[in-house]
PDB file of C-alpha atoms in Angstrom:
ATOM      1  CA  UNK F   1     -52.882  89.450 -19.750  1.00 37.00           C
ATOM      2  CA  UNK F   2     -49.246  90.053 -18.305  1.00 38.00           C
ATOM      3  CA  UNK F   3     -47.535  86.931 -18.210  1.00 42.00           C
ATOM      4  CA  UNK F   4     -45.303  86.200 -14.532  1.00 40.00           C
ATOM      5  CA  UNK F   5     -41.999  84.553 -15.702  1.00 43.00           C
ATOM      6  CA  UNK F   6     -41.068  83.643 -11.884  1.00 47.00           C
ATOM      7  CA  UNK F   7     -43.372  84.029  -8.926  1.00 54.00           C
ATOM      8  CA  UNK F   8     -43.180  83.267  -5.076  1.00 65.00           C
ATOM      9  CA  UNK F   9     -46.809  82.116  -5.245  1.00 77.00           C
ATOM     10  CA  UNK F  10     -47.571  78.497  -3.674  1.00 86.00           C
ATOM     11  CA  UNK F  11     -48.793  75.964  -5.737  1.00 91.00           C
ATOM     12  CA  UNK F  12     -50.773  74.290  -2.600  1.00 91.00           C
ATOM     13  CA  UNK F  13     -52.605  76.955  -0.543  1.00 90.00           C
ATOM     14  CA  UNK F  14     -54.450  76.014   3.403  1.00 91.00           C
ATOM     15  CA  UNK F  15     -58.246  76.706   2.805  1.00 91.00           C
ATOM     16  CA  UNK F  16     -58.379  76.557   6.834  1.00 84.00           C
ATOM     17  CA  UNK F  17     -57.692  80.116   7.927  1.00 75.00           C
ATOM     18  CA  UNK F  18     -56.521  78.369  11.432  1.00 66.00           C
ATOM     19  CA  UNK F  19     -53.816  76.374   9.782  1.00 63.00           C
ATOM     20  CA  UNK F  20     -54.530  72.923  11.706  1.00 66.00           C
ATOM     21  CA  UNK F  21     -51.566  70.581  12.496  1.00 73.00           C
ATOM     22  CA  UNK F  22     -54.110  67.574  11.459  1.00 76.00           C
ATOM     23  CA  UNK F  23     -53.508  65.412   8.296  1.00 87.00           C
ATOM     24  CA  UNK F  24     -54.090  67.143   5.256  1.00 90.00           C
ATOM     25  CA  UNK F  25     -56.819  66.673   2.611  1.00 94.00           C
ATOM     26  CA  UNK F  26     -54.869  67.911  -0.879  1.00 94.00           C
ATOM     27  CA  UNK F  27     -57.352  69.262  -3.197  1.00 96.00           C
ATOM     28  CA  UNK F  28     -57.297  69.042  -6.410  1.00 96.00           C
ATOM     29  CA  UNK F  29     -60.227  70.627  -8.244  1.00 94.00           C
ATOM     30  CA  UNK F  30     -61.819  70.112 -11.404  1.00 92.00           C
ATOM     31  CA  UNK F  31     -60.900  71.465 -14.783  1.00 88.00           C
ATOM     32  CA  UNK F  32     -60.468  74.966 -14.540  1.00 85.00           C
ATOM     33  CA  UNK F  33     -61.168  75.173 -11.089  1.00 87.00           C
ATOM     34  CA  UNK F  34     -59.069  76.886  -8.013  1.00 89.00           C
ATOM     35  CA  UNK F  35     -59.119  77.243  -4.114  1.00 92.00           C
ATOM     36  CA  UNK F  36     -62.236  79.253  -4.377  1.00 91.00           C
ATOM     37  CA  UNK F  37     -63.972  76.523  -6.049  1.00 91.00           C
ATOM     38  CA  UNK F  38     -63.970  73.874  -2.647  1.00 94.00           C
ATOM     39  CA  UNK F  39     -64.478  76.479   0.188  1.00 93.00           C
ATOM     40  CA  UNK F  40     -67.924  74.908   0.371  1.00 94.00           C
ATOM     41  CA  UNK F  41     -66.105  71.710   1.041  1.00 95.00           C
ATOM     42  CA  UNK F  42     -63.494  73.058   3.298  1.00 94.00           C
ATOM     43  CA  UNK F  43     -66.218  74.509   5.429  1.00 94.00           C
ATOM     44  CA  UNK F  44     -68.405  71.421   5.616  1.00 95.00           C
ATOM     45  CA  UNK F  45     -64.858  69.520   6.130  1.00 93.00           C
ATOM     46  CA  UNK F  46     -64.694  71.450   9.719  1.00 91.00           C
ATOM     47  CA  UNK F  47     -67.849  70.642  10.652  1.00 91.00           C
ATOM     48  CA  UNK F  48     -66.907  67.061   9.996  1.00 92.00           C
ATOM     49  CA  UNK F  49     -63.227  65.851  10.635  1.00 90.00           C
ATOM     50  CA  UNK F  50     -62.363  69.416  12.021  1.00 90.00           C
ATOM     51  CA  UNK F  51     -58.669  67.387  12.976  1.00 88.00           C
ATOM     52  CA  UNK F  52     -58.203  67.527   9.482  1.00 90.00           C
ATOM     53  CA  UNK F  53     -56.445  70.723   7.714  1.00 90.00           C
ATOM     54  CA  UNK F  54     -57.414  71.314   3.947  1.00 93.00           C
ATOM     55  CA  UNK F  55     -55.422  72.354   1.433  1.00 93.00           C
ATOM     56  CA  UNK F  56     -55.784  73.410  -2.126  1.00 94.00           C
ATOM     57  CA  UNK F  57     -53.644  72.798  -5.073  1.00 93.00           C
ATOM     58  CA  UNK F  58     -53.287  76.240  -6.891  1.00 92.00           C
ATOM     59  CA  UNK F  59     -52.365  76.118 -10.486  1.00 93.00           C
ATOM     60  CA  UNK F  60     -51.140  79.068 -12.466  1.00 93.00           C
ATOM     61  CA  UNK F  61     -53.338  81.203 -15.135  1.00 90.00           C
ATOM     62  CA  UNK F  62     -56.494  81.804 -11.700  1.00 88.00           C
ATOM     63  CA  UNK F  63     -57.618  83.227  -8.906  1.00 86.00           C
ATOM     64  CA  UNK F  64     -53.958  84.748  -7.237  1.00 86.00           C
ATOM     65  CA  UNK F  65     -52.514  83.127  -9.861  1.00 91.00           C
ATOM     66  CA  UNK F  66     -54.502  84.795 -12.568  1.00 90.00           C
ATOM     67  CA  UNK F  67     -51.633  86.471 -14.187  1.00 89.00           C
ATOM     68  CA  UNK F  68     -49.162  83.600 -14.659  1.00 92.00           C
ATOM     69  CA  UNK F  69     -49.592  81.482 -17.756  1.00 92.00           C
ATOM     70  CA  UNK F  70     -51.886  78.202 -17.593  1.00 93.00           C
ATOM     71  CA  UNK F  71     -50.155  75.067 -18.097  1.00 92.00           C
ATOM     72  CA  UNK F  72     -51.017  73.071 -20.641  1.00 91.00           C
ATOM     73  CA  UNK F  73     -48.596  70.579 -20.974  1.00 92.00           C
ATOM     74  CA  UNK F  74     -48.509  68.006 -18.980  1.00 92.00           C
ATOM     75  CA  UNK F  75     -45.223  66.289 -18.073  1.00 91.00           C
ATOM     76  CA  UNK F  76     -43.724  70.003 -17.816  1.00 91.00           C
ATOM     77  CA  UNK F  77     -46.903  70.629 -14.962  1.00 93.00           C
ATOM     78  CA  UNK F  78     -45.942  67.161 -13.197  1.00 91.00           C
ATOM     79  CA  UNK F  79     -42.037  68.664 -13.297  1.00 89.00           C
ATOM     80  CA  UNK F  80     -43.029  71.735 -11.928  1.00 90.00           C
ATOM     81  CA  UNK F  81     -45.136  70.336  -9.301  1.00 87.00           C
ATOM     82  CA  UNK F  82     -42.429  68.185  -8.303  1.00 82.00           C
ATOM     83  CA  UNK F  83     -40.513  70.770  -7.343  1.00 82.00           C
ATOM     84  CA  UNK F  84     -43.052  71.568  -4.746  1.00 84.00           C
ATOM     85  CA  UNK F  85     -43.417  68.054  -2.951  1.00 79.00           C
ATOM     86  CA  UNK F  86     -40.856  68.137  -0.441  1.00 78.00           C
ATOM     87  CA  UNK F  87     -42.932  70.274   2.408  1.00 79.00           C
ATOM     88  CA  UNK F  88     -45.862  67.978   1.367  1.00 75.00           C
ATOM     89  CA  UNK F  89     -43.538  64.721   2.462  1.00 77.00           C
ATOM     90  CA  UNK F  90     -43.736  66.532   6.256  1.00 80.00           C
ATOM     91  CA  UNK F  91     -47.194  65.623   6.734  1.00 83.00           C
ATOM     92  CA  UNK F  92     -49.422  62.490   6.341  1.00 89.00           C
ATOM     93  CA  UNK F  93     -51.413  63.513   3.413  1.00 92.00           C
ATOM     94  CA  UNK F  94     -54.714  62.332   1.840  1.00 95.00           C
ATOM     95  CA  UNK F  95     -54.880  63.073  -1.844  1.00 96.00           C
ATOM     96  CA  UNK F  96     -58.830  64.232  -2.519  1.00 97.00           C
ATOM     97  CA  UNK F  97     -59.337  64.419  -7.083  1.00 97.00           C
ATOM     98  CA  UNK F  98     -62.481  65.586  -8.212  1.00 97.00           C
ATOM     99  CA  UNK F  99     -63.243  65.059 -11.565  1.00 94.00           C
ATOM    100  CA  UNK F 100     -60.634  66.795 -14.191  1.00 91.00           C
ATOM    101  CA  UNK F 101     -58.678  66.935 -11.083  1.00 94.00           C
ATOM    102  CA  UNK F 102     -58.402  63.636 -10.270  1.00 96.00           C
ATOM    103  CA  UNK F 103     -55.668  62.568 -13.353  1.00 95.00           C
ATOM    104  CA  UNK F 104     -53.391  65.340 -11.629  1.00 95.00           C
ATOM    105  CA  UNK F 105     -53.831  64.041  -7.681  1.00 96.00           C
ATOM    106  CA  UNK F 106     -53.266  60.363  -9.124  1.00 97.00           C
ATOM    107  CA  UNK F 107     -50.166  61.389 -10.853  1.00 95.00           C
ATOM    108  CA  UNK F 108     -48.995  63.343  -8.279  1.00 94.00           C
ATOM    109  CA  UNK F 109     -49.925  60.682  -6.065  1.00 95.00           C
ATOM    110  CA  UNK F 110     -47.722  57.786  -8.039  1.00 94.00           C
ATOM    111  CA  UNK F 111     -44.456  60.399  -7.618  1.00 91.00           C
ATOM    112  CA  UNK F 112     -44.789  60.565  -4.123  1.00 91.00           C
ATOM    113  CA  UNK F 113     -45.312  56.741  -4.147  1.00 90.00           C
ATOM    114  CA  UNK F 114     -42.256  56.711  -6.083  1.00 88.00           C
ATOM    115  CA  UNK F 115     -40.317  58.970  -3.641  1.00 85.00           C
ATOM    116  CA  UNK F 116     -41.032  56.636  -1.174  1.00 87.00           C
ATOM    117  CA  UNK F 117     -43.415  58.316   0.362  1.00 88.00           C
ATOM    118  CA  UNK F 118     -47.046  57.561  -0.586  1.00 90.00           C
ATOM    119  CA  UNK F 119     -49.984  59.439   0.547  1.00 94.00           C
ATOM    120  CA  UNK F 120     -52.036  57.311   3.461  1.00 94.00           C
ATOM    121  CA  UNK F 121     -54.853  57.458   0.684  1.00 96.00           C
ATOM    122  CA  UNK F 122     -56.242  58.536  -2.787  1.00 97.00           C
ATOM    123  CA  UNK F 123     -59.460  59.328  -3.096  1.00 98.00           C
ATOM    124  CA  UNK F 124     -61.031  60.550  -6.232  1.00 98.00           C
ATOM    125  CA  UNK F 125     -64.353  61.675  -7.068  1.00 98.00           C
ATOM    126  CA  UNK F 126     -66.687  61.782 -10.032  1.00 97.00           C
ATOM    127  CA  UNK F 127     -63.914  59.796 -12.012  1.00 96.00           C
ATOM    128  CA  UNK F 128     -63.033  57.326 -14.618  1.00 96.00           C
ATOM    129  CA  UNK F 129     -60.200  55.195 -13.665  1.00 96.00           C
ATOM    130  CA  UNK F 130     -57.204  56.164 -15.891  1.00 95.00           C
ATOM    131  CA  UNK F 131     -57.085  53.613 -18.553  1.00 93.00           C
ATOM    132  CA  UNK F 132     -60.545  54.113 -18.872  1.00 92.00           C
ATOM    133  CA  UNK F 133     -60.952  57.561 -19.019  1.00 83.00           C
ATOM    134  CA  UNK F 134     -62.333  59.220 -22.587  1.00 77.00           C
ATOM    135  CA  UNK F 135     -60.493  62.140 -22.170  1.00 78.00           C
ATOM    136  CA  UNK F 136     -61.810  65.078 -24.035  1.00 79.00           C
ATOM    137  CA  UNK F 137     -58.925  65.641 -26.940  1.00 78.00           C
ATOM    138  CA  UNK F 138     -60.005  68.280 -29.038  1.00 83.00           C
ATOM    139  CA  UNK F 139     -62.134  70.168 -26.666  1.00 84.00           C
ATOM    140  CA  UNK F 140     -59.466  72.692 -25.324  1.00 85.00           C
ATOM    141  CA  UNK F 141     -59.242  73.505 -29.321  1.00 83.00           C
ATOM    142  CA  UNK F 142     -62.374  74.184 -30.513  1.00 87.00           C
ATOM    143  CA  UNK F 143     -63.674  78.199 -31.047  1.00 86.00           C
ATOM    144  CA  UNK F 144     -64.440  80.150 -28.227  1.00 77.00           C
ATOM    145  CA  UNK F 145     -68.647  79.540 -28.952  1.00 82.00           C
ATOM    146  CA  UNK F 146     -68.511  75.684 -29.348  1.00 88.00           C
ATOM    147  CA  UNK F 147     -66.006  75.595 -26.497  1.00 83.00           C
ATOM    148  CA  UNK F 148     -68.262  77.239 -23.686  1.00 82.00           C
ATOM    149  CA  UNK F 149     -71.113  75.332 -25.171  1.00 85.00           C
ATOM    150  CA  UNK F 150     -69.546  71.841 -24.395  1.00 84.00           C
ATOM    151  CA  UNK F 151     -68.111  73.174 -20.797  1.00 82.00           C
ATOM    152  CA  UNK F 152     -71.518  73.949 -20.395  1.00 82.00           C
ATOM    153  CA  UNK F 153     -73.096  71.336 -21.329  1.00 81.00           C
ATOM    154  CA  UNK F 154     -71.123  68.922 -18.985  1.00 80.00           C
ATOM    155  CA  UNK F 155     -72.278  70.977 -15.931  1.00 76.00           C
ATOM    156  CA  UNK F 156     -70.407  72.111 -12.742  1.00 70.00           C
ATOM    157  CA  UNK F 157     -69.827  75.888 -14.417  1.00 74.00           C
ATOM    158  CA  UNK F 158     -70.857  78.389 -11.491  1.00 72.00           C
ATOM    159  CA  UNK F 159     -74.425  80.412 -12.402  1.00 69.00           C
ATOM    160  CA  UNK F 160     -72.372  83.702 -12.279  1.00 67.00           C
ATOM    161  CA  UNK F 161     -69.979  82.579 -14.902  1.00 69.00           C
ATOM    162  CA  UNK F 162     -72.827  80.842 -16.541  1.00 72.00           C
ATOM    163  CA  UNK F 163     -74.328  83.957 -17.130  1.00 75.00           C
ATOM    164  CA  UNK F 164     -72.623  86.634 -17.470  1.00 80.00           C
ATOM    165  CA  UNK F 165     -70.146  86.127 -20.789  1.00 79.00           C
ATOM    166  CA  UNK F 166     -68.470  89.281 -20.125  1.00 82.00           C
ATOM    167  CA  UNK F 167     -66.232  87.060 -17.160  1.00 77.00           C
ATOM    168  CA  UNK F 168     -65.850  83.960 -19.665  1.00 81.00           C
ATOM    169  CA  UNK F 169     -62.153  85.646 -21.312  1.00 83.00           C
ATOM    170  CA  UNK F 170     -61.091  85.432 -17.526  1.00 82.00           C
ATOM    171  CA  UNK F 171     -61.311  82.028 -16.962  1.00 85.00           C
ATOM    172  CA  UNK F 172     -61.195  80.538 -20.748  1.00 86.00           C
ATOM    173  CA  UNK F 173     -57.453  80.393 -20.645  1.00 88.00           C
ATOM    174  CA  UNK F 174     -57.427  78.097 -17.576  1.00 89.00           C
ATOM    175  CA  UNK F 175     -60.191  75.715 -18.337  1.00 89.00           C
ATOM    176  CA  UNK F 176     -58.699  75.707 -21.846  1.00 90.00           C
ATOM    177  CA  UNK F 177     -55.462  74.685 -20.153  1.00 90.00           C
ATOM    178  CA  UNK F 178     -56.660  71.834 -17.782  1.00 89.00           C
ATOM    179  CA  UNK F 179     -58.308  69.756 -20.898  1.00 89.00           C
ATOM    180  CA  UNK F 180     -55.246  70.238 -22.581  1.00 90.00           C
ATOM    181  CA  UNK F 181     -53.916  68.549 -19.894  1.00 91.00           C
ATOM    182  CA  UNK F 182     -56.536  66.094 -19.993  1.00 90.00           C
ATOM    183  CA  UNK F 183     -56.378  65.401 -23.570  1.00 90.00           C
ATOM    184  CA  UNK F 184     -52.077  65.462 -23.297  1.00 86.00           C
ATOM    185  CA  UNK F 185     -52.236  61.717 -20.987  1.00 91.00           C
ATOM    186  CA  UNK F 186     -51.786  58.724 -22.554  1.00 92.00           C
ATOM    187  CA  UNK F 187     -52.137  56.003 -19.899  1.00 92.00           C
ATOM    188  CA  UNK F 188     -49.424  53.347 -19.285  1.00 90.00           C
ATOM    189  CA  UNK F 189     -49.204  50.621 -17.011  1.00 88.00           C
ATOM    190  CA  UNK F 190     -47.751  50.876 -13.773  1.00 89.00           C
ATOM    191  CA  UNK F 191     -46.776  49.373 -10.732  1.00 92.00           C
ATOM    192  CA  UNK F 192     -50.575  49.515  -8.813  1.00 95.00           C
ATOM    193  CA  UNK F 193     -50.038  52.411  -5.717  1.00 96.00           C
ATOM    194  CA  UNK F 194     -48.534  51.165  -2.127  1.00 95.00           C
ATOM    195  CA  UNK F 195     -51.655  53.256  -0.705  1.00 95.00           C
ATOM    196  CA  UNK F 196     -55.118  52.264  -0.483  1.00 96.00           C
ATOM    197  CA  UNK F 197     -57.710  53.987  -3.184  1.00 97.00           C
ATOM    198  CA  UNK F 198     -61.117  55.554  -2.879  1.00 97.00           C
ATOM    199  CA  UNK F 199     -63.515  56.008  -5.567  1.00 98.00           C
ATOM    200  CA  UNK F 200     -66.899  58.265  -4.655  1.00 98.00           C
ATOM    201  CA  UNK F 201     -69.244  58.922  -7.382  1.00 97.00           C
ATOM    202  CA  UNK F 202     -72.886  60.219  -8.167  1.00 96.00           C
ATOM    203  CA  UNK F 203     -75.609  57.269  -8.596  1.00 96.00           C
ATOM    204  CA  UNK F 204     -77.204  60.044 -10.820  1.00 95.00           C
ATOM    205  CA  UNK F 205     -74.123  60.608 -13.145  1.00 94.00           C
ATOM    206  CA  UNK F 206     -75.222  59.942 -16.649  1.00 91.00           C
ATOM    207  CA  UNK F 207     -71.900  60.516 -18.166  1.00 89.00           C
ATOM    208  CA  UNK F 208     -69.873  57.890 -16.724  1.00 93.00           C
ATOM    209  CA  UNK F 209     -70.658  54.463 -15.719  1.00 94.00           C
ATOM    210  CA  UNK F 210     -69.624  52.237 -12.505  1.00 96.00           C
ATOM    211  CA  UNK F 211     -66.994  49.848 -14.539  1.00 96.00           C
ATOM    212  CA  UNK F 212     -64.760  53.340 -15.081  1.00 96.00           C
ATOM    213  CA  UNK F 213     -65.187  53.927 -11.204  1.00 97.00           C
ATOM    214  CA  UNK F 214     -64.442  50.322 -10.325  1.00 97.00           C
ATOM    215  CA  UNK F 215     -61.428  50.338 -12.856  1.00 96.00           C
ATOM    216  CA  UNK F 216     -59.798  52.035  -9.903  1.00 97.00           C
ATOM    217  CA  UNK F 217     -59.498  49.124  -8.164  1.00 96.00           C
ATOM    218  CA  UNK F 218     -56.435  47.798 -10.468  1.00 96.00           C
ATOM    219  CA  UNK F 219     -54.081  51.269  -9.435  1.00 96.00           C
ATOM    220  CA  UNK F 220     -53.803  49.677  -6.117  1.00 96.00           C
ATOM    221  CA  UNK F 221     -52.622  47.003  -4.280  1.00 94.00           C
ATOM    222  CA  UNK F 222     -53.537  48.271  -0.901  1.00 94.00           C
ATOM    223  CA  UNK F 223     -57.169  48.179  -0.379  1.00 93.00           C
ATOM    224  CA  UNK F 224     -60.067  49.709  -2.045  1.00 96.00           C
ATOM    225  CA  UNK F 225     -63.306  51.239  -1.635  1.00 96.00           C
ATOM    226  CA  UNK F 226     -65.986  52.173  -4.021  1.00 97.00           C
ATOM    227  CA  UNK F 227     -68.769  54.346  -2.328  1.00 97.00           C
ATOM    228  CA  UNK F 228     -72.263  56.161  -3.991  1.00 97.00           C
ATOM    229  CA  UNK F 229     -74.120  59.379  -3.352  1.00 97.00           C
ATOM    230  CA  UNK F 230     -77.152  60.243  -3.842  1.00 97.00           C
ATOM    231  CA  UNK F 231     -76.198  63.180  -6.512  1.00 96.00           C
ATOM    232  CA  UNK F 232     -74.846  63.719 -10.123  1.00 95.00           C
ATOM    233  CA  UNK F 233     -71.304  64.263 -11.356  1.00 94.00           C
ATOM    234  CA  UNK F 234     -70.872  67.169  -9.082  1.00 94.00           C
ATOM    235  CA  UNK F 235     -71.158  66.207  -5.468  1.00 96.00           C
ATOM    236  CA  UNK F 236     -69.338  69.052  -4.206  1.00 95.00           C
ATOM    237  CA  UNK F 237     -71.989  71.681  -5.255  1.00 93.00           C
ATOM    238  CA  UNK F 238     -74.834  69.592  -4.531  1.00 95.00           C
ATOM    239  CA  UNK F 239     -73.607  67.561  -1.442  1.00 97.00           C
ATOM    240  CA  UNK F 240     -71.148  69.004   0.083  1.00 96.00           C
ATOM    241  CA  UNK F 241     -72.041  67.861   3.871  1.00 96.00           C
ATOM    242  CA  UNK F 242     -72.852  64.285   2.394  1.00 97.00           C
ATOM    243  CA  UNK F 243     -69.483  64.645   1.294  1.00 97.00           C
ATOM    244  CA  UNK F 244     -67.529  66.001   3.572  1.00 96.00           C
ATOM    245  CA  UNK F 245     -68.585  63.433   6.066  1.00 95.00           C
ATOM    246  CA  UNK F 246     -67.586  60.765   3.439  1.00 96.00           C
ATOM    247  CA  UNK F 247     -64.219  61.779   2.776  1.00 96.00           C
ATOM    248  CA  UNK F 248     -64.083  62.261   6.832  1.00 93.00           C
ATOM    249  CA  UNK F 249     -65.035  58.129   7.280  1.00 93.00           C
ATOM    250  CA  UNK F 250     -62.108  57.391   4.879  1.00 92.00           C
ATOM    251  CA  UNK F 251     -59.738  59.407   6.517  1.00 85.00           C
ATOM    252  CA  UNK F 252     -60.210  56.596   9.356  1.00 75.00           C
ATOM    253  CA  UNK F 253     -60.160  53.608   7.031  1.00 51.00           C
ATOM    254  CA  UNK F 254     -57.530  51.659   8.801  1.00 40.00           C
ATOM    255  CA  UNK F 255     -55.041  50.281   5.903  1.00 42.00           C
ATOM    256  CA  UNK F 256     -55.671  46.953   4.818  1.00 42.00           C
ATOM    257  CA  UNK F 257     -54.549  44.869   1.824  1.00 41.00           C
ATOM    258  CA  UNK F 258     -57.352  42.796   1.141  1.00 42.00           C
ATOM    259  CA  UNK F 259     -60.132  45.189   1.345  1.00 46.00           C
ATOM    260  CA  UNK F 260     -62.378  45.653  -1.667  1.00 50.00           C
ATOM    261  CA  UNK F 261     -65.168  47.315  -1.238  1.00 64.00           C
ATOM    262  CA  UNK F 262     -68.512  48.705  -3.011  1.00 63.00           C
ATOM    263  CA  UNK F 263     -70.690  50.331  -0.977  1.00 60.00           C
ATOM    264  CA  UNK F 264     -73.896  52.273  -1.448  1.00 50.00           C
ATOM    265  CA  UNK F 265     -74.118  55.718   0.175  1.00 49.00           C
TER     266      UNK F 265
END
């Protein structure tokens, strides 16, 4: 694989081809993920807030990105990204983490707080709060057959990768990248976000359990919101409309510091 050593390609990429002048949902997908990975979402997102424009983060090492090297460290990632915050600051912006991907849109999230200009809401997805996440830290190092049988084994790996191994040196370098990321945070306390938080999560997901989501609750001191589906871990593949609708009744959350909710569905 040829390695890029500069590129003009943007790290945060519209998944509407219309380009709406809306607020825009920032995507950040899950471990190894890109663009292509929330079109479903995107589409049911028209159908639902169609105000809204989505957008994509687009890390190096996929998709049109595939020849530039992963990341895999983290603060150098966060500098990086930095770099590429200032159009972001134009727009009133909803940060939208799922899973792996929700570390990265909290971090990125606590810069722009930091810049002074906070998103109008995090929401994250299918996620353990950050002090109480059990970040993966050997994963991203383990041979190539025990590595794809763990990513396997935790689901959300599309059938056509699943099955045909002949694509798996493709992706491996990315996905090995993103739980290197995982596995590089060590969580500190902080000064809780100036924006409220949103935590959506599967009532079917074995692998985490609802003190990690509620654990959110302390990154904020502008309102939460704690909200089931009827799914697993992966309510993007398997909900998308459900979804999609969700993130649309959050978008008109009006702000407000004492609000702490849990809600079902």
């Amino acid at each position: 694989m040829t390695e890029t050593t500069a590129t003009t390609e943007p790290w945060f990429v519209p998944l509407a081809a219309d380009r709406r002048e809306g607020p825009r949902l920032l995507v950040f997908p899950h471990a190894g993920g890109g663009p292509a990975s929330v079109t479903g979402l995107a589409a049911a997102l028209a159908e639902a807030a169609p105000e809204v424009s989505p957008w994509a983060v687009s890390l190096p090492g996929r998709q049109g990105r595939i020849n530039e090297r992963p990341r895999a460290d983290l603060m150098q990632l966060l500098e990086e990204v930095d770099g590429q915050l200032k159009p972001l600051l134009e727009h009133p912006c909803v940060l939208f983490g799922y899973c792996g991907g929700a570390l990265l849109a909290y971090l990125v999230a606590r810069r722009m707080n930091d810049l002074g200009h906070p998103p109008v809401r995090l929401i994250v997805c299918s996620a353990p709060a950050p002090d109480l996440g059990l970040y993966p830290r050997r994963l991203h190092l383990l041979p190539g057959g025990e590595f794809w049988a763990e990513v396997l084994a935790q689901g959300g790996v599309p059938p056509e990768l699943a099955e045909r191994q002949e694509l798996r040196p493709l992706f491996e370098p990315a996905i090995r990248a993103d739980f290197a990321l995982l596995a590089d945070y060590r969580h500190e306390p902080m000064t809780p976000l100036s924006c409220p938080v949103t935590v959506l999560y599967g009532d079917s997901d074995t692998g985490l359990h609802l003190g990690q989501f509620l654990g959110w609750r302390r990154q904020t001191a502008a309102g939460f919101t704690a909200r089931s589906l009827p799914c697993s871990h992966w309510p993007v593949e398997e909900v998308p409309e459900l979804l999609a609708s969700t993130i649309a009744e959050e978008f008109g959350v009006a702000e407000d510091p004492g609000r702490s909710d849990h809600r079902e569905g």
